[in-house]
PDB file of C-alpha atoms in Angstrom:
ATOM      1  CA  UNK M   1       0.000   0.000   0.000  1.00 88.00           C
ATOM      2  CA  UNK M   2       1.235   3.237  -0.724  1.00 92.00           C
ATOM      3  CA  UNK M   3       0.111   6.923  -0.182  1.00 92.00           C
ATOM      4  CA  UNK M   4      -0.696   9.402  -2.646  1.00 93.00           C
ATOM      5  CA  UNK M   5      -1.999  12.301  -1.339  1.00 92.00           C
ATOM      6  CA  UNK M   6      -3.693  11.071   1.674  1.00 90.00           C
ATOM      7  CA  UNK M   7      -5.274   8.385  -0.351  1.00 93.00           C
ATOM      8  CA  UNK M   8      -3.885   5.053  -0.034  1.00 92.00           C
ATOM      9  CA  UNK M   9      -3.325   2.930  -3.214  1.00 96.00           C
ATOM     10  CA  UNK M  10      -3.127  -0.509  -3.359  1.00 95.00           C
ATOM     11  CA  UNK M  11       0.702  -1.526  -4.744  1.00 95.00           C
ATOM     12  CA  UNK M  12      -1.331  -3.713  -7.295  1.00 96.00           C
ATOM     13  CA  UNK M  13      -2.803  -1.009  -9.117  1.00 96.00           C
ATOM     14  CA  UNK M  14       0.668  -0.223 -10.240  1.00 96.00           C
ATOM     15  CA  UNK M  15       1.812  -3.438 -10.253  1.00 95.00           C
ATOM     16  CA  UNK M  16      -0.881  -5.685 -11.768  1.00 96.00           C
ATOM     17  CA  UNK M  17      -1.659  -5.126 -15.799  1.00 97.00           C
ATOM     18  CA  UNK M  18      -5.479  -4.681 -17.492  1.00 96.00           C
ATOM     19  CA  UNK M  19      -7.005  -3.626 -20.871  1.00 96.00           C
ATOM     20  CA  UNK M  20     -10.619  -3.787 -21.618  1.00 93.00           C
ATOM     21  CA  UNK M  21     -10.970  -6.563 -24.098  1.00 93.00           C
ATOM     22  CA  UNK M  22     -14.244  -5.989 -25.819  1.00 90.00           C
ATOM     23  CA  UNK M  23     -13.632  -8.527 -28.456  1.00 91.00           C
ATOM     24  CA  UNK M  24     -13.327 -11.591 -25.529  1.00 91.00           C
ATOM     25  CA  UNK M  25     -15.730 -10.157 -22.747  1.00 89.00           C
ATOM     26  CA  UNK M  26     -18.354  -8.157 -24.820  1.00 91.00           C
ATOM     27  CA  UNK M  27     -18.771  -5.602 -22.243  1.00 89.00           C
ATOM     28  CA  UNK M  28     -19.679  -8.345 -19.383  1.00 88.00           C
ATOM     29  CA  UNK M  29     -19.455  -6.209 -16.289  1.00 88.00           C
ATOM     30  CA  UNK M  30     -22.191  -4.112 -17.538  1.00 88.00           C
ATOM     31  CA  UNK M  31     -24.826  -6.827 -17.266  1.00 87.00           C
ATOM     32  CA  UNK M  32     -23.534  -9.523 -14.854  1.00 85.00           C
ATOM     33  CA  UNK M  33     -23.438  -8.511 -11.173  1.00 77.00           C
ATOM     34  CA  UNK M  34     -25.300  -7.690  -8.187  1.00 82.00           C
ATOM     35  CA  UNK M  35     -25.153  -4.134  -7.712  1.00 88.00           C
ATOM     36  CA  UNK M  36     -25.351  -1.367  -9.975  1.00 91.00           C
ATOM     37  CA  UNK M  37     -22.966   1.227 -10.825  1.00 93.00           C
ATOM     38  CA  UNK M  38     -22.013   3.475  -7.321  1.00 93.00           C
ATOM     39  CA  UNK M  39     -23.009   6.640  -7.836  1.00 95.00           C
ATOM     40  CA  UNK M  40     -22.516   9.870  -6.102  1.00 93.00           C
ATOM     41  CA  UNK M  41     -24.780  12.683  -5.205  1.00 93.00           C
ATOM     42  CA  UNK M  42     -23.663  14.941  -7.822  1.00 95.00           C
ATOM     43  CA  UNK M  43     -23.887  12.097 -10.242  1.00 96.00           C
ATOM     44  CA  UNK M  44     -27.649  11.519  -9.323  1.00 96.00           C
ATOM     45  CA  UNK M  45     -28.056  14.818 -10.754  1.00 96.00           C
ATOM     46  CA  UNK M  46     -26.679  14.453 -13.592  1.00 95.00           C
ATOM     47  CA  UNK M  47     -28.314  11.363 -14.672  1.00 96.00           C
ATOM     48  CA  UNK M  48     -31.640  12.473 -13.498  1.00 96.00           C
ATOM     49  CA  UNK M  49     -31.081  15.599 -15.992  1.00 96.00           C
ATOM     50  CA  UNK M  50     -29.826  13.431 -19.094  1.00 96.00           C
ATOM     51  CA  UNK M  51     -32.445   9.928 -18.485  1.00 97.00           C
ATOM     52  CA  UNK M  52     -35.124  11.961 -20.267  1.00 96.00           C
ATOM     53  CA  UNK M  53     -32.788  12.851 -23.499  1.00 95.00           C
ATOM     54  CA  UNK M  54     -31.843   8.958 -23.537  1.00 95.00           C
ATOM     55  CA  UNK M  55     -34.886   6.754 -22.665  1.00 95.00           C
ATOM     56  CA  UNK M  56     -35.736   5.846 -25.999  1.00 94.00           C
ATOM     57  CA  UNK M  57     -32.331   4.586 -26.599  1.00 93.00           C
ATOM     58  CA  UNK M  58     -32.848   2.065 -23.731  1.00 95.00           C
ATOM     59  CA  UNK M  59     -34.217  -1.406 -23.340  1.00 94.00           C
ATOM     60  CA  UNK M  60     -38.450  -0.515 -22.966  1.00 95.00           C
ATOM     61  CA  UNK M  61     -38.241  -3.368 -19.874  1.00 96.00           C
ATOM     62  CA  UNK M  62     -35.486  -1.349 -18.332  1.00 96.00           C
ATOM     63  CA  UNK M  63     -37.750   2.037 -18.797  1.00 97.00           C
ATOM     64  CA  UNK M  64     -40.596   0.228 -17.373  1.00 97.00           C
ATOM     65  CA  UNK M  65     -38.151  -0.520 -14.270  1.00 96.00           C
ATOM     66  CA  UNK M  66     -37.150   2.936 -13.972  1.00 97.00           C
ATOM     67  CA  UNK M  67     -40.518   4.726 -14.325  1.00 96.00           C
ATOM     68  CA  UNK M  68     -41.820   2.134 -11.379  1.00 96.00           C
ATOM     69  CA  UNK M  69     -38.701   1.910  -9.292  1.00 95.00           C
ATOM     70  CA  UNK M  70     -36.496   4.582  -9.864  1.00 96.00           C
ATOM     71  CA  UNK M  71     -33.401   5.456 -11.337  1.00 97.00           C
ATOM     72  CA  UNK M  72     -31.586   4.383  -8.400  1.00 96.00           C
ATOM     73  CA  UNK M  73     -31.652   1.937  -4.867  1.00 94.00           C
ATOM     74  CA  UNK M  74     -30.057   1.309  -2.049  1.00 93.00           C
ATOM     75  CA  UNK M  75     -27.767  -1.379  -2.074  1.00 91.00           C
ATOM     76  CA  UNK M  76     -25.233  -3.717   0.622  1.00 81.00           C
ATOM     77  CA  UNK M  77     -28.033  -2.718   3.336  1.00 81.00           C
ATOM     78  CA  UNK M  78     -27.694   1.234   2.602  1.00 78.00           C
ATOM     79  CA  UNK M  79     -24.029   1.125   2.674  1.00 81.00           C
ATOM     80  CA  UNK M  80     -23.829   2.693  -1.099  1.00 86.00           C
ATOM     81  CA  UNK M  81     -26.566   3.963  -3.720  1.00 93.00           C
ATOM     82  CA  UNK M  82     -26.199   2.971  -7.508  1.00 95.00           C
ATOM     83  CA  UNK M  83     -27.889   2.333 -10.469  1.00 96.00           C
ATOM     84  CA  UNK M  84     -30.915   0.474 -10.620  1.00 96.00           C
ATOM     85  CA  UNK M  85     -30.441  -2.837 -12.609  1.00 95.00           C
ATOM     86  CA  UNK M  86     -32.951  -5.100 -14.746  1.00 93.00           C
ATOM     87  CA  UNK M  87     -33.985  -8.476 -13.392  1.00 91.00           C
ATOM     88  CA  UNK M  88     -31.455 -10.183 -15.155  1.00 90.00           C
ATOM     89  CA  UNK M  89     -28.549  -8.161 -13.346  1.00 90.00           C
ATOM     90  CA  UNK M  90     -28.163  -6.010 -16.194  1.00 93.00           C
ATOM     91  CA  UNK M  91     -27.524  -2.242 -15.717  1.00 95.00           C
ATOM     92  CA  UNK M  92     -31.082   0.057 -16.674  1.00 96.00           C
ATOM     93  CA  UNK M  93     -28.718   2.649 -18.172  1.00 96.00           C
ATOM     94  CA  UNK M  94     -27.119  -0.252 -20.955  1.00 95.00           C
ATOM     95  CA  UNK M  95     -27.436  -0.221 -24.897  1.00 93.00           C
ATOM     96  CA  UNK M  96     -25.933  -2.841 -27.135  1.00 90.00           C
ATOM     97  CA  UNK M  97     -23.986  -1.719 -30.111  1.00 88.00           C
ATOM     98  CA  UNK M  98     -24.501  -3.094 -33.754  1.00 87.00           C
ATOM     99  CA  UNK M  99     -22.084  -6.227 -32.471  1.00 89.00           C
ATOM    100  CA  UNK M 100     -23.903  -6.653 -29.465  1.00 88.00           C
ATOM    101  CA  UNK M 101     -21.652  -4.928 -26.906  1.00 92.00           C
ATOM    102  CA  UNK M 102     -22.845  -3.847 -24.065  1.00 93.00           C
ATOM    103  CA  UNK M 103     -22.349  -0.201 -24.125  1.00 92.00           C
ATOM    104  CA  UNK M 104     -23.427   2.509 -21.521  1.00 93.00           C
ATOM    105  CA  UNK M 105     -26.082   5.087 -22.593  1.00 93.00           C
ATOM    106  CA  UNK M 106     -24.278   8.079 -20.752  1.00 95.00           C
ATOM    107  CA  UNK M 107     -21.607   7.058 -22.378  1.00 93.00           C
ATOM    108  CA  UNK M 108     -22.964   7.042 -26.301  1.00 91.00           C
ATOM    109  CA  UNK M 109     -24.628  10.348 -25.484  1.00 93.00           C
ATOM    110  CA  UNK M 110     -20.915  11.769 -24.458  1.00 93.00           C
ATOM    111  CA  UNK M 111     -19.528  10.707 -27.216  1.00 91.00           C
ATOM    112  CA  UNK M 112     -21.956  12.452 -29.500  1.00 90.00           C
ATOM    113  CA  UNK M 113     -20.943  15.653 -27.773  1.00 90.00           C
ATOM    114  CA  UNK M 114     -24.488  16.138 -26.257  1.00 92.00           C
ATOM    115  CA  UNK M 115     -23.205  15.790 -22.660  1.00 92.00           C
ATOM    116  CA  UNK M 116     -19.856  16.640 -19.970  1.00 93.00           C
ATOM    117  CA  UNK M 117     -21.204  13.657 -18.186  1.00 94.00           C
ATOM    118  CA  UNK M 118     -19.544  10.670 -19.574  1.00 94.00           C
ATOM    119  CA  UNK M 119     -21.043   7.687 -16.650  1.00 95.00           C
ATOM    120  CA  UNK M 120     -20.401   7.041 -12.923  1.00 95.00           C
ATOM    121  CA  UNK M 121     -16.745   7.542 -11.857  1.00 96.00           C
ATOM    122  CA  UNK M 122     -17.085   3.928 -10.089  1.00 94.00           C
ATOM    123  CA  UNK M 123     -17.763   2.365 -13.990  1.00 93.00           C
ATOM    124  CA  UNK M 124     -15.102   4.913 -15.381  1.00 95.00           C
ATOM    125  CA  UNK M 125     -12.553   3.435 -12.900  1.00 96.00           C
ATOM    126  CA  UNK M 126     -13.065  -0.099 -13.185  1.00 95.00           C
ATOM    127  CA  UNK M 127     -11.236  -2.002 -12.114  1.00 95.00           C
ATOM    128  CA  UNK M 128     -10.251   0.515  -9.769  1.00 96.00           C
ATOM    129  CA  UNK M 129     -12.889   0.387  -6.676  1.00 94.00           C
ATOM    130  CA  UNK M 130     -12.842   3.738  -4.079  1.00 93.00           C
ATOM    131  CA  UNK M 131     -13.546   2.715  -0.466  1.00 89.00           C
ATOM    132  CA  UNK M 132     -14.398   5.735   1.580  1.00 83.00           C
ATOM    133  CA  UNK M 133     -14.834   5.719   5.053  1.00 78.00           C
ATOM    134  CA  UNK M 134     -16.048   9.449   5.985  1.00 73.00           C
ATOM    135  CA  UNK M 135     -16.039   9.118  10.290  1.00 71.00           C
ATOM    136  CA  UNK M 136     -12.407   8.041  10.001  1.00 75.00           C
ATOM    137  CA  UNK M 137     -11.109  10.289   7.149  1.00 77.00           C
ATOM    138  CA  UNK M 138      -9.305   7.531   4.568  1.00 82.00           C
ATOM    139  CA  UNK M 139      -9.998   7.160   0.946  1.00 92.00           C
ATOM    140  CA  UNK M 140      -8.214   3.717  -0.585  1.00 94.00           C
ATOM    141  CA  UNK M 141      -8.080   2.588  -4.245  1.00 96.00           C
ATOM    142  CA  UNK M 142      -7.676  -0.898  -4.669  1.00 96.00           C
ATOM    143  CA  UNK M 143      -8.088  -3.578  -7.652  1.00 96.00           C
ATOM    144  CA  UNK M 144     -10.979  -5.553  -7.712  1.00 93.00           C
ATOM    145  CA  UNK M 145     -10.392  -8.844  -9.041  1.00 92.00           C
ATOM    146  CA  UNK M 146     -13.205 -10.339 -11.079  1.00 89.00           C
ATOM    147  CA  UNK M 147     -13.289 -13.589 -13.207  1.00 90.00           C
ATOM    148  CA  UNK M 148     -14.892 -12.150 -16.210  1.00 89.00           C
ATOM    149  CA  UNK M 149     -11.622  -9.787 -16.386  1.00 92.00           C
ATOM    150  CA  UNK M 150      -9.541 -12.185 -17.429  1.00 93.00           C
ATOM    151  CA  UNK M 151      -8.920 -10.976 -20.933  1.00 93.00           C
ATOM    152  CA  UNK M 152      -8.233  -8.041 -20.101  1.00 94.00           C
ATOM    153  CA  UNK M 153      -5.658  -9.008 -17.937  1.00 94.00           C
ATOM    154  CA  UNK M 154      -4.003 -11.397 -20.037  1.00 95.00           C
ATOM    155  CA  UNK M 155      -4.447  -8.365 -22.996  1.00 95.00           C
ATOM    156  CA  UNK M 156      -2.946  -5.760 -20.372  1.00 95.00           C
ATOM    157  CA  UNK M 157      -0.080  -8.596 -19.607  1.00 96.00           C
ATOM    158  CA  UNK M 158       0.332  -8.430 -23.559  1.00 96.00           C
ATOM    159  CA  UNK M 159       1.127  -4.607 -24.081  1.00 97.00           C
ATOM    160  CA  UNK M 160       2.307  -4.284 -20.963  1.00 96.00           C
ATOM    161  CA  UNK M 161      -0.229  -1.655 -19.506  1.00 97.00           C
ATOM    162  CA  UNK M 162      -0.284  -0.935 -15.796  1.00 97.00           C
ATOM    163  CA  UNK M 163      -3.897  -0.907 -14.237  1.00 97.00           C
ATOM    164  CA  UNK M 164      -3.377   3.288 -13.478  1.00 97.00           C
ATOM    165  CA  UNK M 165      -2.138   4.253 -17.098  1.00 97.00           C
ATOM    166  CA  UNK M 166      -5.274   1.988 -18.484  1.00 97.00           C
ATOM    167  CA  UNK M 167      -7.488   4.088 -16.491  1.00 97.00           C
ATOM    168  CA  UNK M 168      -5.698   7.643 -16.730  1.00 97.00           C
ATOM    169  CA  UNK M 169      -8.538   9.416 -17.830  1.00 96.00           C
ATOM    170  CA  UNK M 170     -10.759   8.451 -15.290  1.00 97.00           C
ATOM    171  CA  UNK M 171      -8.319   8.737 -12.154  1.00 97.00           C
ATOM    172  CA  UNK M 172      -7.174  12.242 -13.418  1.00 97.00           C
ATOM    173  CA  UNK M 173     -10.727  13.279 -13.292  1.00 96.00           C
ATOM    174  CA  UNK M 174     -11.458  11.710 -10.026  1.00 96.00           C
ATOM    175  CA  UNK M 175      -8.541  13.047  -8.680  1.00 96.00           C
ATOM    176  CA  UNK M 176      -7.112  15.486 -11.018  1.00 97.00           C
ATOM    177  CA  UNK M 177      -3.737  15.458 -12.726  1.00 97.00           C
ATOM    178  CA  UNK M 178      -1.451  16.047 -10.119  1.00 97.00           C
ATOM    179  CA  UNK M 179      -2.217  12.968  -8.209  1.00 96.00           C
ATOM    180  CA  UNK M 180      -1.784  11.124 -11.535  1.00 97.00           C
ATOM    181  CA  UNK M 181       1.449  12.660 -11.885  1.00 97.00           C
ATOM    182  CA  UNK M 182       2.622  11.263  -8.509  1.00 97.00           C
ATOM    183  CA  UNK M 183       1.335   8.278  -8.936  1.00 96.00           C
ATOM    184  CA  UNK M 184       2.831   7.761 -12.397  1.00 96.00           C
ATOM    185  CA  UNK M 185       6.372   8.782 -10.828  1.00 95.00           C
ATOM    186  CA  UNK M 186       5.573   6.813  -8.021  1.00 94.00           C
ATOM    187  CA  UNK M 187       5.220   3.626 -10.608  1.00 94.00           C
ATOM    188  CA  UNK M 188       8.404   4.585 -12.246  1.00 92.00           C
ATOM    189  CA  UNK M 189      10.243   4.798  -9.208  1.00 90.00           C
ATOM    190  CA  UNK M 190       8.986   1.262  -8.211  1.00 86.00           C
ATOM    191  CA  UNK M 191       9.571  -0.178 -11.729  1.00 84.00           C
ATOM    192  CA  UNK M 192      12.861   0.698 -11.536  1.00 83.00           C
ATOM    193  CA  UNK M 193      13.936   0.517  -8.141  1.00 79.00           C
ATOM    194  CA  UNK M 194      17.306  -1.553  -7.815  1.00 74.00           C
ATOM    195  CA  UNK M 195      16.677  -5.101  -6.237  1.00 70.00           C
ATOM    196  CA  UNK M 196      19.035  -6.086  -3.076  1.00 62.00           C
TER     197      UNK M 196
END
């Protein structure tokens, strides 16, 4: 464990290697779990403000959740709210692309440059997962193993892509860039630190 910032980091998330394989998984973690996506306060907000300009793009059983359930619940006995999910463990907020990868609606929206809100920071992570524990003042990053990841660990293992440079983007806007920076020199340092 190290410490960036006041925020401890788990050694393996500079240490272990990971690269979304689409091709192998087809965007598994988005339908096969039993929570949905963590989501913070701020990020309620946002989604509440875009679910109207995306609805039609979603599944109509997933609408019909929404509309009677709501766009969020409580989940691990209140410990964290997140995204509501479909009966079969799929997210609500998922589209399929013309393959049939599972894709997140936020996300298709972004990238058609009709939104600053690209999905949850917990999805935008992964497989970085933030524990947060408020009454005694820690943040900690650590990798969350998960058995549908294995492509993308054997593809990260393959170009040789640490688990913080595959999710820069997302960490520097958790974050911001100078953590990133520390924890890239930090990496470095560790990399090429002389063996006794």
């Amino acid at each position: 464990m190290i410490i960036i910032q006041d925020v401890l980091v788990s050694d393996d998330i500079v240490e272990e290697h990971f690269v979304c394989d689409l091709n192998r998984c087809k965007g598994a973690c988005c339908w096969d779990g039993d929570y949905g996506a963590p989501v913070t306060p701020k990020e309620e907000e946002s989604i509440k403000n875009i679910y109207p300009k995306i609805k039609d793009q979603l599944d109509p059983e997933a609408v019909r959740i929404i509309e009677e359930e709501g766009l969020f619940k409580d989940y691990n006995k209140g410990k964290f709210r997140g995204t509501n999910l479909m009966k079969n463990g799929a997210c609500v907020f998922m589209t399929k692309n013309e393959l049939g990868y599972a894709q997140c609606g936020f996300e298709s929206y972004y990238d058609e440059e009709k939104s600053d809100f690209k999905k949850p920071i917990s999805c935008h992570l992964y497989p970085i997962r933030v524990s947060e524990n408020k009454s005694q003042g820690f943040t900690a990053l650590n990798y969350d193993r998960w058995d549908i990841c294995n492509a993308a660990c054997n593809l990260g293992k393959s170009l040789k892509t640490p688990i913080y440079r595959f999710v820069k983007e997302a960490i520097i806007r958790k974050f911001g860039q100078g953590f990133y920076d520390e924890l890239e020199a930090y990496a470095e340092w560790n990399k090429n630190k002389p063996t006794s």
